XYZ file of C-alpha atoms in Angstrom:
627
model
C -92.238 -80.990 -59.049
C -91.001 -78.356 -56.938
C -92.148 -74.893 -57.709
C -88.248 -73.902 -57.049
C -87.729 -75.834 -60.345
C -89.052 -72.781 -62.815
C -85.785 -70.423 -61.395
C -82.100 -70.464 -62.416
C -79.846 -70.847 -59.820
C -78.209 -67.728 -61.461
C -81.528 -66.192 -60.105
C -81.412 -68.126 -56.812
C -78.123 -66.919 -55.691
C -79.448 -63.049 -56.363
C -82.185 -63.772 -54.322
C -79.816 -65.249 -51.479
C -77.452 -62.025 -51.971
C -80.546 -59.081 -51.716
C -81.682 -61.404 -48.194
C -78.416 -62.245 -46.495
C -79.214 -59.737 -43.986
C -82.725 -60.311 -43.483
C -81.931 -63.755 -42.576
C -79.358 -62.565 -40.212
C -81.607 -60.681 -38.199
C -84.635 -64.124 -37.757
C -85.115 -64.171 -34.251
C -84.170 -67.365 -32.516
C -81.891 -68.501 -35.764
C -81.108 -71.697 -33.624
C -83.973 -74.138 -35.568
C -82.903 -72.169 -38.795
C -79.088 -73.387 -38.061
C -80.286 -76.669 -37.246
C -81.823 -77.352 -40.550
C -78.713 -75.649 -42.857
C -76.876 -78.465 -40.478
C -79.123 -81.692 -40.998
C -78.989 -80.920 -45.047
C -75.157 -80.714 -44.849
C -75.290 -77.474 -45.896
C -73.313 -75.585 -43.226
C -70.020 -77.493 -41.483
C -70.214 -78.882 -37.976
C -67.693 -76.566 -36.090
C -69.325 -73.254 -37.331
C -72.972 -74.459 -36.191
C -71.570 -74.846 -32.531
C -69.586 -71.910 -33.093
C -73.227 -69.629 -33.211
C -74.851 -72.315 -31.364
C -73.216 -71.259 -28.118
C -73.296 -67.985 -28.669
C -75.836 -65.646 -26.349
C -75.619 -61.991 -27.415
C -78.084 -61.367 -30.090
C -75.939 -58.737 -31.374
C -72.951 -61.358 -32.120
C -75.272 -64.375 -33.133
C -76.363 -61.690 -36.331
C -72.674 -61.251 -37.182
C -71.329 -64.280 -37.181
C -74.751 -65.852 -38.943
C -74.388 -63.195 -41.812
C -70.646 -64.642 -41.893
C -72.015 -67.895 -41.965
C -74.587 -66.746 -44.984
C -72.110 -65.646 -46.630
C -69.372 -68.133 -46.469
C -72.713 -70.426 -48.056
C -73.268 -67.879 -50.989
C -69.238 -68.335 -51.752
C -68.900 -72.032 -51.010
C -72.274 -73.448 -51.520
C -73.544 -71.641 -54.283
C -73.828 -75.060 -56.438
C -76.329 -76.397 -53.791
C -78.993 -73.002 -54.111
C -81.253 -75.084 -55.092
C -81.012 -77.351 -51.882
C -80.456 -74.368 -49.670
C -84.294 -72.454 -50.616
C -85.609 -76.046 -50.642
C -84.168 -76.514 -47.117
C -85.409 -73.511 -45.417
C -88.464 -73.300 -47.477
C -90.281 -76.439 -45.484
C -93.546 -75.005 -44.133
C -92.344 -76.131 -40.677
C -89.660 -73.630 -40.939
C -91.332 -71.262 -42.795
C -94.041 -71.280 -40.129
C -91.528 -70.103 -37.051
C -90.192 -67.264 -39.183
C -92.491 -65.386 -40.835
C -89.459 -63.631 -42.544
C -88.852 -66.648 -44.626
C -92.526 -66.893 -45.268
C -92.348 -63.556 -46.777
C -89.200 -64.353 -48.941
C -90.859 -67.365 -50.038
C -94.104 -65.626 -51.260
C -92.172 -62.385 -52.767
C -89.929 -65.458 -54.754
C -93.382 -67.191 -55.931
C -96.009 -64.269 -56.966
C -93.234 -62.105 -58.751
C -92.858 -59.335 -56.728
C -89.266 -59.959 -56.561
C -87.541 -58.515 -59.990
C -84.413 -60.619 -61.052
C -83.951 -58.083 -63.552
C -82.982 -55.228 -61.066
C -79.578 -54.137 -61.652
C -77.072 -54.084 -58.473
C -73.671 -52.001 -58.054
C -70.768 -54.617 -58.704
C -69.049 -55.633 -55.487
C -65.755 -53.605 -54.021
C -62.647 -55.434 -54.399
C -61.799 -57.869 -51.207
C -59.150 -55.978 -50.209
C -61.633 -53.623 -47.623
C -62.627 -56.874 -45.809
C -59.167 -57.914 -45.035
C -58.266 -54.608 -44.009
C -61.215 -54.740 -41.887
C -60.356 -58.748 -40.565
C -56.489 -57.094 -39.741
C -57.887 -54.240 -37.826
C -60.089 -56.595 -35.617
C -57.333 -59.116 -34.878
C -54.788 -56.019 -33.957
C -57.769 -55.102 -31.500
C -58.639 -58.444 -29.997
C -54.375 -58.632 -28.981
C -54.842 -55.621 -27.136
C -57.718 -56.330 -25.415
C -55.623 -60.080 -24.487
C -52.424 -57.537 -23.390
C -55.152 -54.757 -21.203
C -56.598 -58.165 -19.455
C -53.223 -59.542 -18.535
C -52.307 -56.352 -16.932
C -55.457 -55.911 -14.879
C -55.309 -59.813 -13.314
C -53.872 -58.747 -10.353
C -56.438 -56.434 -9.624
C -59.031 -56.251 -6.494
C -61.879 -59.458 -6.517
C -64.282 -56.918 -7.703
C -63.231 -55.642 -10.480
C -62.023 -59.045 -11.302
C -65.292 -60.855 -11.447
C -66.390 -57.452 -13.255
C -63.651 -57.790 -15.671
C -64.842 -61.719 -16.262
C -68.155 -61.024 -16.877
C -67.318 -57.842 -19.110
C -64.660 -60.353 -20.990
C -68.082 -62.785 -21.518
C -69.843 -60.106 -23.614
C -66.845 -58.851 -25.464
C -66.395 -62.686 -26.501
C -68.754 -64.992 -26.872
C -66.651 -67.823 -28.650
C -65.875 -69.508 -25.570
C -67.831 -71.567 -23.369
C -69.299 -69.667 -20.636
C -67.766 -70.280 -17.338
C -69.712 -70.126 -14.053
C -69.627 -66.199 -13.809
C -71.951 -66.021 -16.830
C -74.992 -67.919 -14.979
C -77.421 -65.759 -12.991
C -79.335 -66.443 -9.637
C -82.402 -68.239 -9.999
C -84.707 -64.629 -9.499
C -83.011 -63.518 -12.431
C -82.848 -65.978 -15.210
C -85.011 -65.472 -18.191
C -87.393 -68.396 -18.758
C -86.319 -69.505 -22.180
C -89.716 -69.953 -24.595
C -90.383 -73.004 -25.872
C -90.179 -73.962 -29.485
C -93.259 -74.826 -31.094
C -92.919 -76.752 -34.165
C -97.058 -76.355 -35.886
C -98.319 -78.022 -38.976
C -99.640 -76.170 -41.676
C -102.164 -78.312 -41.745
C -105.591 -78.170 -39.272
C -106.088 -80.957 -36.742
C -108.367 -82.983 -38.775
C -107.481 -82.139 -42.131
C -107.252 -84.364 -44.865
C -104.025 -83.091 -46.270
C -105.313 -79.868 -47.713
C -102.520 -78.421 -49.489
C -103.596 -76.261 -51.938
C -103.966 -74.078 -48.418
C -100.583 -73.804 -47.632
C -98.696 -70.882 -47.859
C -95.738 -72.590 -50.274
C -98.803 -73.437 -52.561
C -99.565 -69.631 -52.962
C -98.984 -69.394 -56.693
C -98.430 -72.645 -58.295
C -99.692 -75.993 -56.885
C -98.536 -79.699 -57.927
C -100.229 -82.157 -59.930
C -100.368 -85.423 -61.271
C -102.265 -87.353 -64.435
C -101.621 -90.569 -64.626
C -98.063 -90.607 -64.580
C -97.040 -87.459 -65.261
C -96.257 -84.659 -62.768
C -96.021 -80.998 -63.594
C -96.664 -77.609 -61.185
C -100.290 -75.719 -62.063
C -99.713 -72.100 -62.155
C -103.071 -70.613 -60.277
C -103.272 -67.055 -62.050
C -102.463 -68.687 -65.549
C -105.190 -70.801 -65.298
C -107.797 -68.445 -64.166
C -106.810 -66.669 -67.166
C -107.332 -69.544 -69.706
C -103.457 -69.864 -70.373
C -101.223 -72.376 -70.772
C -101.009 -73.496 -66.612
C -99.342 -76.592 -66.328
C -95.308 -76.871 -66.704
C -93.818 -80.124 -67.182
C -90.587 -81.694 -68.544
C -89.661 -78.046 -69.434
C -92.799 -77.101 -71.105
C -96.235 -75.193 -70.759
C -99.557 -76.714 -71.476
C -103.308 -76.314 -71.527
C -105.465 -78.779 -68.776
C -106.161 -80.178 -72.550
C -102.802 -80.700 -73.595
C -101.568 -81.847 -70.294
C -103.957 -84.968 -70.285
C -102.947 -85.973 -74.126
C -99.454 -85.481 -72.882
C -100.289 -88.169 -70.134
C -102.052 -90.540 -72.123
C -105.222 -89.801 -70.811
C -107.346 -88.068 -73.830
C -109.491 -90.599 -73.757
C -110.900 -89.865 -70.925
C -111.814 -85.947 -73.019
C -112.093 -83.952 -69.001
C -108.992 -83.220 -67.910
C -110.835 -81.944 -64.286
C -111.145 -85.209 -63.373
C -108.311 -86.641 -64.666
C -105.628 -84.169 -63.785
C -105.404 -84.234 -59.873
C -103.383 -82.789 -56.468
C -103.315 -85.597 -53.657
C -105.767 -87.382 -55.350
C -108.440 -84.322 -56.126
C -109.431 -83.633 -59.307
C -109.101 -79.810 -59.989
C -113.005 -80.206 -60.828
C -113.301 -80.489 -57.201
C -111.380 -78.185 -56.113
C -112.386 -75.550 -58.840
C -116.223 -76.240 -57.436
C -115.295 -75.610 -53.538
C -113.595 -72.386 -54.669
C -110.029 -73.230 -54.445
C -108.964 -72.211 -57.947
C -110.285 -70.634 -60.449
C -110.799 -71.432 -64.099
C -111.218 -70.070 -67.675
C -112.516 -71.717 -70.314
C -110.351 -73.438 -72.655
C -112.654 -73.936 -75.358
C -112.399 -74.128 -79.090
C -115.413 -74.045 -80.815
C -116.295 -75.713 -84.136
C -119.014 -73.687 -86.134
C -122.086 -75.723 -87.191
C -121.176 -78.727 -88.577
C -122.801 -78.751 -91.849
C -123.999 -82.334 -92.754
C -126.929 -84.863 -91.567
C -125.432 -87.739 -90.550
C -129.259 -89.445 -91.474
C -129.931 -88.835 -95.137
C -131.771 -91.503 -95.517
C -133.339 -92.049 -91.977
C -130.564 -94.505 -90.874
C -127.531 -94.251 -89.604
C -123.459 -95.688 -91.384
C -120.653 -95.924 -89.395
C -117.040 -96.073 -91.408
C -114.579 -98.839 -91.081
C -112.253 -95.995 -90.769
C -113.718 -94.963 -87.656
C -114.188 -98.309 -85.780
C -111.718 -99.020 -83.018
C -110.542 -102.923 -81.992
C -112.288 -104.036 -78.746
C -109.361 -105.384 -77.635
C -107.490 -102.285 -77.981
C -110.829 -100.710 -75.888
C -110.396 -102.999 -73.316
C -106.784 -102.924 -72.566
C -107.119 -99.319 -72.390
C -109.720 -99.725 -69.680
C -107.731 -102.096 -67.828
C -104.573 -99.924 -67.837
C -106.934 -96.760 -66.691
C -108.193 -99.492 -64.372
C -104.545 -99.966 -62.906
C -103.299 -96.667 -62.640
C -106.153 -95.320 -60.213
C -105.911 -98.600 -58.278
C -102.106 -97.468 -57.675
C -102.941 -94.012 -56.847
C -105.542 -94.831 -54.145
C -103.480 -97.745 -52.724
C -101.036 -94.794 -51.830
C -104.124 -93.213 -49.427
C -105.261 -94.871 -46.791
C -107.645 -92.201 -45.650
C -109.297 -92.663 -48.873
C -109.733 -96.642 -49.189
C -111.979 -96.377 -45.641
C -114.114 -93.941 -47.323
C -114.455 -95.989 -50.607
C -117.571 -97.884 -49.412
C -119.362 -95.119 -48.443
C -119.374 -93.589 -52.319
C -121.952 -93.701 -54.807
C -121.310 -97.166 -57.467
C -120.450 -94.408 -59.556
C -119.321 -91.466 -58.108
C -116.656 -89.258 -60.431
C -115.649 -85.895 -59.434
C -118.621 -83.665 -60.623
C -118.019 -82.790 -64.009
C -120.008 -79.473 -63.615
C -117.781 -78.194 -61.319
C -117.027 -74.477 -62.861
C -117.024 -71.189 -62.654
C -120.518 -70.673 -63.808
C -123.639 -69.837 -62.396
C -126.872 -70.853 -63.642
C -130.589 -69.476 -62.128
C -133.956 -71.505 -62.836
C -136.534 -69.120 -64.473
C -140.147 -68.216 -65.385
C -142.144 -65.755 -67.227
C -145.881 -66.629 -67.345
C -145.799 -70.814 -68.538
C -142.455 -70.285 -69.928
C -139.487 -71.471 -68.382
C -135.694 -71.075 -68.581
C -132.432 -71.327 -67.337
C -130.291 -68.011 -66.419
C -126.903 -68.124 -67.051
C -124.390 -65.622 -65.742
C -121.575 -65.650 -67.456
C -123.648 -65.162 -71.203
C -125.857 -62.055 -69.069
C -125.217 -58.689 -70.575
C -128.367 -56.558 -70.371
C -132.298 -56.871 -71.153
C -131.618 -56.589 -75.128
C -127.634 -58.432 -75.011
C -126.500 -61.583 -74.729
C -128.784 -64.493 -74.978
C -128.292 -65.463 -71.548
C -131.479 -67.401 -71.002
C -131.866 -70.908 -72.394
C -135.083 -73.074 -72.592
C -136.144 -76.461 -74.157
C -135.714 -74.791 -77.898
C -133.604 -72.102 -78.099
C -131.657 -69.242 -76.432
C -133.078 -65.942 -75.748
C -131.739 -62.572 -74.401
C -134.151 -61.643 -71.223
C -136.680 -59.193 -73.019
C -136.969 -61.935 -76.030
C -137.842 -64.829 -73.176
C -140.586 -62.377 -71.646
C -141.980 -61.886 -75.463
C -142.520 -65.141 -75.666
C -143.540 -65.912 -72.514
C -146.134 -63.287 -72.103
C -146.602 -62.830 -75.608
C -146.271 -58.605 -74.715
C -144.478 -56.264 -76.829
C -144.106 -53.824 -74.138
C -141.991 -55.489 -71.212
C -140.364 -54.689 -67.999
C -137.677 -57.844 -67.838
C -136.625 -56.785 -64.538
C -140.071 -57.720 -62.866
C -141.498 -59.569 -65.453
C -138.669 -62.801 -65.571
C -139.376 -64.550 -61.894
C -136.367 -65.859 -60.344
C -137.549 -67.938 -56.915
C -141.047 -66.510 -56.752
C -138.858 -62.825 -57.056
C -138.405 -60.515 -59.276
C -135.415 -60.828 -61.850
C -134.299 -57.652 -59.908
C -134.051 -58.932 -56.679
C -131.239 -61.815 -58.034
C -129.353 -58.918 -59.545
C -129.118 -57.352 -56.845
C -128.587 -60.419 -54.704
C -126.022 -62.154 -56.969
C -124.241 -58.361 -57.826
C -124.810 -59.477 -61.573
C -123.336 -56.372 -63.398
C -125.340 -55.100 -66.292
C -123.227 -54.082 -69.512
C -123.277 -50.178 -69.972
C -124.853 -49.083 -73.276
C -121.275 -47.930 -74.874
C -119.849 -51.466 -73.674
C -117.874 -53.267 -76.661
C -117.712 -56.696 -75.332
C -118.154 -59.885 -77.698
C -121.945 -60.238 -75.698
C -123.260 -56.611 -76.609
C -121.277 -56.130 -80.169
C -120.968 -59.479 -81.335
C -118.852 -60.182 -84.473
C -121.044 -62.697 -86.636
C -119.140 -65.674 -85.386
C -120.296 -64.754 -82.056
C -123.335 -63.793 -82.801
C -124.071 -67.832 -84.566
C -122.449 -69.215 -81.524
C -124.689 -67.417 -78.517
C -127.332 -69.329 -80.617
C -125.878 -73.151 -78.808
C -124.816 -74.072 -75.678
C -121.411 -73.529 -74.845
C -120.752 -77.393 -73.199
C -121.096 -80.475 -74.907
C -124.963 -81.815 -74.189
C -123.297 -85.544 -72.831
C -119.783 -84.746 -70.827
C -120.330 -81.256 -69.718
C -117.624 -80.314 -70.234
C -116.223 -77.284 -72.776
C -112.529 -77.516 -73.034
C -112.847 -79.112 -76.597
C -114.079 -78.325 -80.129
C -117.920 -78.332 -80.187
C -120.312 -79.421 -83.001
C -123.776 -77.573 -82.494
C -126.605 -78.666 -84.119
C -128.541 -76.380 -86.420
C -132.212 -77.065 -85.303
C -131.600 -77.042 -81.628
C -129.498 -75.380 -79.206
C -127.769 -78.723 -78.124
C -123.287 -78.916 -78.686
C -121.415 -82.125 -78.777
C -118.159 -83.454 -78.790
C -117.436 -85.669 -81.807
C -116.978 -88.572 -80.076
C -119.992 -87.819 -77.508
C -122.383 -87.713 -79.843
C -124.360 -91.120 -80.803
C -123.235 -91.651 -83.891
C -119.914 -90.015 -83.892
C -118.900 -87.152 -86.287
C -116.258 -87.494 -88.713
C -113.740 -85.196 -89.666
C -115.313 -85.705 -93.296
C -118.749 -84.373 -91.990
C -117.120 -81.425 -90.257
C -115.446 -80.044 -93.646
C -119.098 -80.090 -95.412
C -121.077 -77.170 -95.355
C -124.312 -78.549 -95.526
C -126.771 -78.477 -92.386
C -126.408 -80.446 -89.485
C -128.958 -81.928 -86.931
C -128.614 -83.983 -83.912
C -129.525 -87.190 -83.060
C -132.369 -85.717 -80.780
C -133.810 -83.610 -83.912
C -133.274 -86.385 -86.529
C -135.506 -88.507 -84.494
C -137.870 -86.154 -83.363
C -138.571 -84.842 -87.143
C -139.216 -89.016 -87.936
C -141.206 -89.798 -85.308
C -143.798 -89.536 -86.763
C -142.842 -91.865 -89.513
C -141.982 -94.746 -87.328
C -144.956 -97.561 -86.334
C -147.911 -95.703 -84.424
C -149.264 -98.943 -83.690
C -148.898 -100.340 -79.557
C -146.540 -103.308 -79.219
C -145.923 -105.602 -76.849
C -142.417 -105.051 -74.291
C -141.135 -108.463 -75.438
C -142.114 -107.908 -78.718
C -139.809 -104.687 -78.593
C -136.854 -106.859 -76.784
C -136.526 -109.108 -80.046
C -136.344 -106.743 -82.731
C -132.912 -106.603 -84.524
C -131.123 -103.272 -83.345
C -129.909 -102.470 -86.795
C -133.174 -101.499 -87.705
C -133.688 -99.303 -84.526
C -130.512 -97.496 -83.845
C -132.185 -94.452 -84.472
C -134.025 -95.143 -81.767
C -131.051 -96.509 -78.791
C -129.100 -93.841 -79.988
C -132.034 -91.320 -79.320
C -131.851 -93.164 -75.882
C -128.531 -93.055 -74.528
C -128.244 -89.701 -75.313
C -131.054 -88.885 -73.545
C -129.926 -90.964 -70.134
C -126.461 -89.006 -70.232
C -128.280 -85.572 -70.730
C -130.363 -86.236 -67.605
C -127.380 -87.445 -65.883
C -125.784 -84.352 -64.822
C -123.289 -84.600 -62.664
C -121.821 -87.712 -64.792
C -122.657 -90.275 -61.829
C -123.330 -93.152 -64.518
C -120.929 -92.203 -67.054
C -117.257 -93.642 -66.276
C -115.938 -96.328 -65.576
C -116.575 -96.670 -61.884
C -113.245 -98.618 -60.984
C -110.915 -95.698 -61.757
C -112.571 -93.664 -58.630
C -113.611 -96.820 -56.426
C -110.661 -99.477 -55.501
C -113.201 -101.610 -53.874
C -116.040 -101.925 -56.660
C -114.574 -105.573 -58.053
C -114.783 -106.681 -55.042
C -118.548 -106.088 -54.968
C -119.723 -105.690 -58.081
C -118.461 -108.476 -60.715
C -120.143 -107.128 -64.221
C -119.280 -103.415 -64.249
C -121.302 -101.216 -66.980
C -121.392 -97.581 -67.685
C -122.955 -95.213 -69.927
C -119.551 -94.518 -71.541
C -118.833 -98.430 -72.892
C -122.732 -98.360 -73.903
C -122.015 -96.028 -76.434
C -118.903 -97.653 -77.694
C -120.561 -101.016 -77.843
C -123.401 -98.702 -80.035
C -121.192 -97.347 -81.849
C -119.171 -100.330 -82.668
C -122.536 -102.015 -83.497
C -121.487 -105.141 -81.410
C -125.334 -105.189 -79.904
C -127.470 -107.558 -81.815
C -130.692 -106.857 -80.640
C -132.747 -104.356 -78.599
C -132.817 -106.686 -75.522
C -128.790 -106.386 -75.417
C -128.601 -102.578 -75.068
C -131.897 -102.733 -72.569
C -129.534 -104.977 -70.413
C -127.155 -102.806 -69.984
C -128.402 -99.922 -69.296
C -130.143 -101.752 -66.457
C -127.022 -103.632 -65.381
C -126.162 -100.281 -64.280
C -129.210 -99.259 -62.077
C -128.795 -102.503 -60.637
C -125.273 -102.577 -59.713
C -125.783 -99.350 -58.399
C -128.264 -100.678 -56.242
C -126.252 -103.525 -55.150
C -123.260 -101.269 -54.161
C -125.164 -98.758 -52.358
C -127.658 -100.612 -50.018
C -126.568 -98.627 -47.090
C -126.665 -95.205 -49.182
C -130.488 -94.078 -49.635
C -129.138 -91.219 -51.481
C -127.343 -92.707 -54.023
C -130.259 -95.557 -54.385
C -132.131 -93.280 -54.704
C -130.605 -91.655 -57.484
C -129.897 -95.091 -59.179
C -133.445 -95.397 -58.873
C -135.229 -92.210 -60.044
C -132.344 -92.731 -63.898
C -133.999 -95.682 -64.229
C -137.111 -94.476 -63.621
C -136.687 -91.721 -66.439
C -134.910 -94.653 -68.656
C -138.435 -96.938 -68.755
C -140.819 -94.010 -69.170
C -138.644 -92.845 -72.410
C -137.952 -96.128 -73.734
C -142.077 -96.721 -73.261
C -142.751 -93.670 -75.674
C -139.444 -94.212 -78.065
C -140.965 -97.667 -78.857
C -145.100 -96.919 -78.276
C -144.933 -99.811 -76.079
C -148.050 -100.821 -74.483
């Protein structure tokens, strides 16, 4: 979509009008004509007619003619005329145009701006009568002076060259060799670097809004709209959310719309993390869900909210298909394909957030920057348990009722103060009114949980937060799901993690065998691969395990033939189509070893395979007190 497409052509030709004369004046208009005349916008006798012109002074009249004669007769192609002479080649060898272009897209031109109505025609043929009456007696004067000395002749034929520059120069007009201007030579540059891998949410026309694509759908992202959390995205004549966008494209499924929704190929996660947009939240938050989905220790699952396999499986084949037809469209990218991790998704992390590791005495947290107010606002810090506001964390850290935050909370070895000062973190005035230092109630229960969902990390849904821990989910992240029936009940709600950390201590203490652990029936030890899984996609954080890994790799099939992810784990969980405890165990290691397989010339990323599975045995060890 062209970012053209959001203006009237009502509002087009007023933008032509107020610049006729600007674009008059371009230096070297020749390229300029050249395009108007390769888009058919400009007839073929007029372009020579300026094309052999010479004196700058006539070129600018008889282009403005030319302009104008387009805003009369072409005025139904606008469109096609900005999209013309918008092209960053051209844009690039006037900078005038470059400035017309960005005044058009960041608003700083005001279609609203009331102009004089035009005077009446009959001026300009006054004015075209009075020329023509001149030009005959200019014809008559020359006539009369032809029999005239050889000197003033070839002055006179050289004067009559400048007066009119419609005809071919003759002879006269060429000078000697010593005098001759070197004409400079065009240079036609790229926007793009030499190297660059089509980077063009750095060009100039890409200022304000940029295009993208999901799945199928195109629509143009508006850069300052989505930095503010608005609706960014317009398609088919309509504004979305990043949220809405994806559901419009069929792609909700996928619940994280930075990887999904994508320019040339990028998800905007990417290009959000290396700092070429910026992003609000879009986050609705559900208040504590207020039911235990365990009331009796086990877990139900509704027929309601089963889904066919079948149905699971096209869908994955279609998601399949589409991102095998995007990358066969990139060449540059299939030669890097091998090279990848087995599953390597844009990183879902990717935000404008900033998070510090940090201590106080044998207590340690996490510092985020966007929930910092001051030492007593906004419970900034998070640890294993809870969320604390800075002075809180060194209370119970160095169990002190008399604190100094600043030098007390370690950042690095440092000081807190030091990564203030370092990171310009800006502490809240005392009189400040902000939702982090006077929190309405609602506010005030939701600093208490974290503000992305525990499995996708991502925010730009409705969150369920558990009561007992600081942990938020999705509804469809968690393991089991939550209904909508559990979300209108009022009663508290735990998490998976705190359900089976409360009945741990319930469950067999004696030491069994690993085999022995392999047979039992998984029915009676959901609980427990539930407990699991969630677990595996909390440690992974930058999702590396947790999509399908042949929507970002065209070549995986090719190497790997049983594909498994941490994503159709949890719908085979929750679908309860595992029999035993053997059948999830195989899975979850089918993944550590295809990643293995695909990446035995990547250390890295077998590494990484290696040190999930790693963390995977030790739990599953002390979930199941195996021996």
């Amino acid at each position: 979509m062209d970012p053209l497409d959001f203006l009237e052509p009502k509002e087009l030709l007023q933008f032509f009008h107020c610049n006729k004369t600007e674009l008059s004046c371009i230096e070297k208009p020749h390229t300029f004509l050249s395009q108007l005349r390769d888009y058919n916008l400009i007839p073929e006798d007029r372009y020579k007619k300026v094309s052999r012109m010479r004196i700058k002074d006539n070129i600018k009249k008889e282009l403005y003619a030319l302009l104008d004669w387009v805003e009369k007769k072409q005025s139904q192609n606008i469109h096609h005329f900005w999209r013309c002479v918008f092209k960053p080649t051209i844009m690039n060898m006037y900078p005038a145009l470059k400035m017309m272009h960005r005044s058009l897209m960041d608003g700083s031109f005001h279609f609203d701006a009331q102009l004089p109505e035009n005077l009446e025609e009959e001026e300009e043929e006054e004015e075209e009568s009075v020329k023509k009456r001149k030009s005959r007696s200019e014809d008559e004067e020359r006539d009369d002076d032809h029999m005239n000395s050889v000197k003033k002749k070839r002055k006179w034929r050289i004067n009559s060259e400048h007066d009119d520059d419609d005809e071919q120069p003759g002879h006269s007009s060429s000078m000697t060799p010593g005098r001759r201007k070197k004409s400079k030579k065009l240079s036609f540059s790229s926007p793009l670097k030499k190297g660059g891998n089509n980077d063009i949410w750095n060009w100039e026309i890409y200022y304000m809004q940029l295009p993208v694509t999901c799945g199928e759908k195109e629509g143009m992202l508006h850069r300052k709209k989505l930095a503010e959390g608005q609706k960014c995205i317009f398609a088919h004549k309509k504004w979305f959310t990043p949220t809405e966008f994806e559901r419009f494209s069929g792609k909700q499924s996928s619940k994280n719309w930075k990887l999904t929704i994508r320019c040339q190929n990028t998800s905007l996660g990417q290009l959000i993390k290396e700092g070429h947009l910026e992003c609000s939240g879009f986050k609705k938050k559900c208040k504590n869900v207020k039911k235990s989905l365990f009331p009796s220790g086990g877990t139900t699952v509704s027929e309601d909210e089963e889904i066919e396999e079948s149905d699971q499986h096209n869908e994955e084949q279609s998601s399949s298909s589409e991102r095998k037809n995007s990358s066969d469209e990139t060449a540059e990218e299939e030669g890097e394909n091998r090279n990848q991790t087995e599953q390597q998704p844009e990183d879902r992390q990717a935000r404008n957030k900033t998070a510090f590791k940090v201590t106080c005495g044998d207590l340690t947290g996490t510092l985020h920057e966007q929930r910092f107010a001051s030492g007593l606002r906004g419970k900034s810090i998070r640890t294993e348990t809870r969320w604390m506001t800075p002075v809180e964390f060194v209370k119970e850290g160095l169990s002190q009722a008399d604190v100094s935050w600043k030098k007390d909370i370690l950042w690095d070895g440092k000081p807190l103060a030091m990564l203030i000062m370092t990171k310009d973190f800006k502490i809240h005035s005392e009189l400040c009114t902000c939702a982090l230092c006077r929190p309405a109630p609602e506010d005030m229960e939701n600093q208490k949980n974290d503000d992305e969902c525990y499995v996708c990390k991502s925010d730009d849904n409705k969150l369920v937060e558990c009561d007992d821990c600081p942990r938020s989910f999705h509804q469809t992240c968690h393991q089991p799901h939550v209904t909508d029936a559990i979300l209108g009940d009022k009663s508290p709600w735990i998490c998976t993690f705190c359900v089976f950390k409360i009945n741990q201590d319930c469950f067999c203490s004696d030491r069994v065998t690993r085999e022995q652990v392999l047979s039992y029936q998984i029915s009676q030890h959901m609980l427990h691969c539930q407990y699991l899984l969630l677990y595996v996609c909390g440690e992974d954080k930058k999702q590396v395990f947790s999509l399908d890994p042949r929507l970002h790799i065209t070549d995986y099939v090719t190497v790997i033939k049983t594909p498994m992810w941490l994503g159709k784990i949890a719908d085979k969980l929750q679908h309860r189509q595992y029999q035993t405890v053997r059948d999830f165990v195989s899975d979850m290691q089918l993944i550590f070893s295809n990643c293995a397989s695909y990446n035995k010339d990547n250390a890295e990323f077998c590494s990484l395979g290696n040190t999930m599975k790693e963390l995977f045995e030790r739990e599953f060890q002390n979930v199941f007190n195996i021996l």
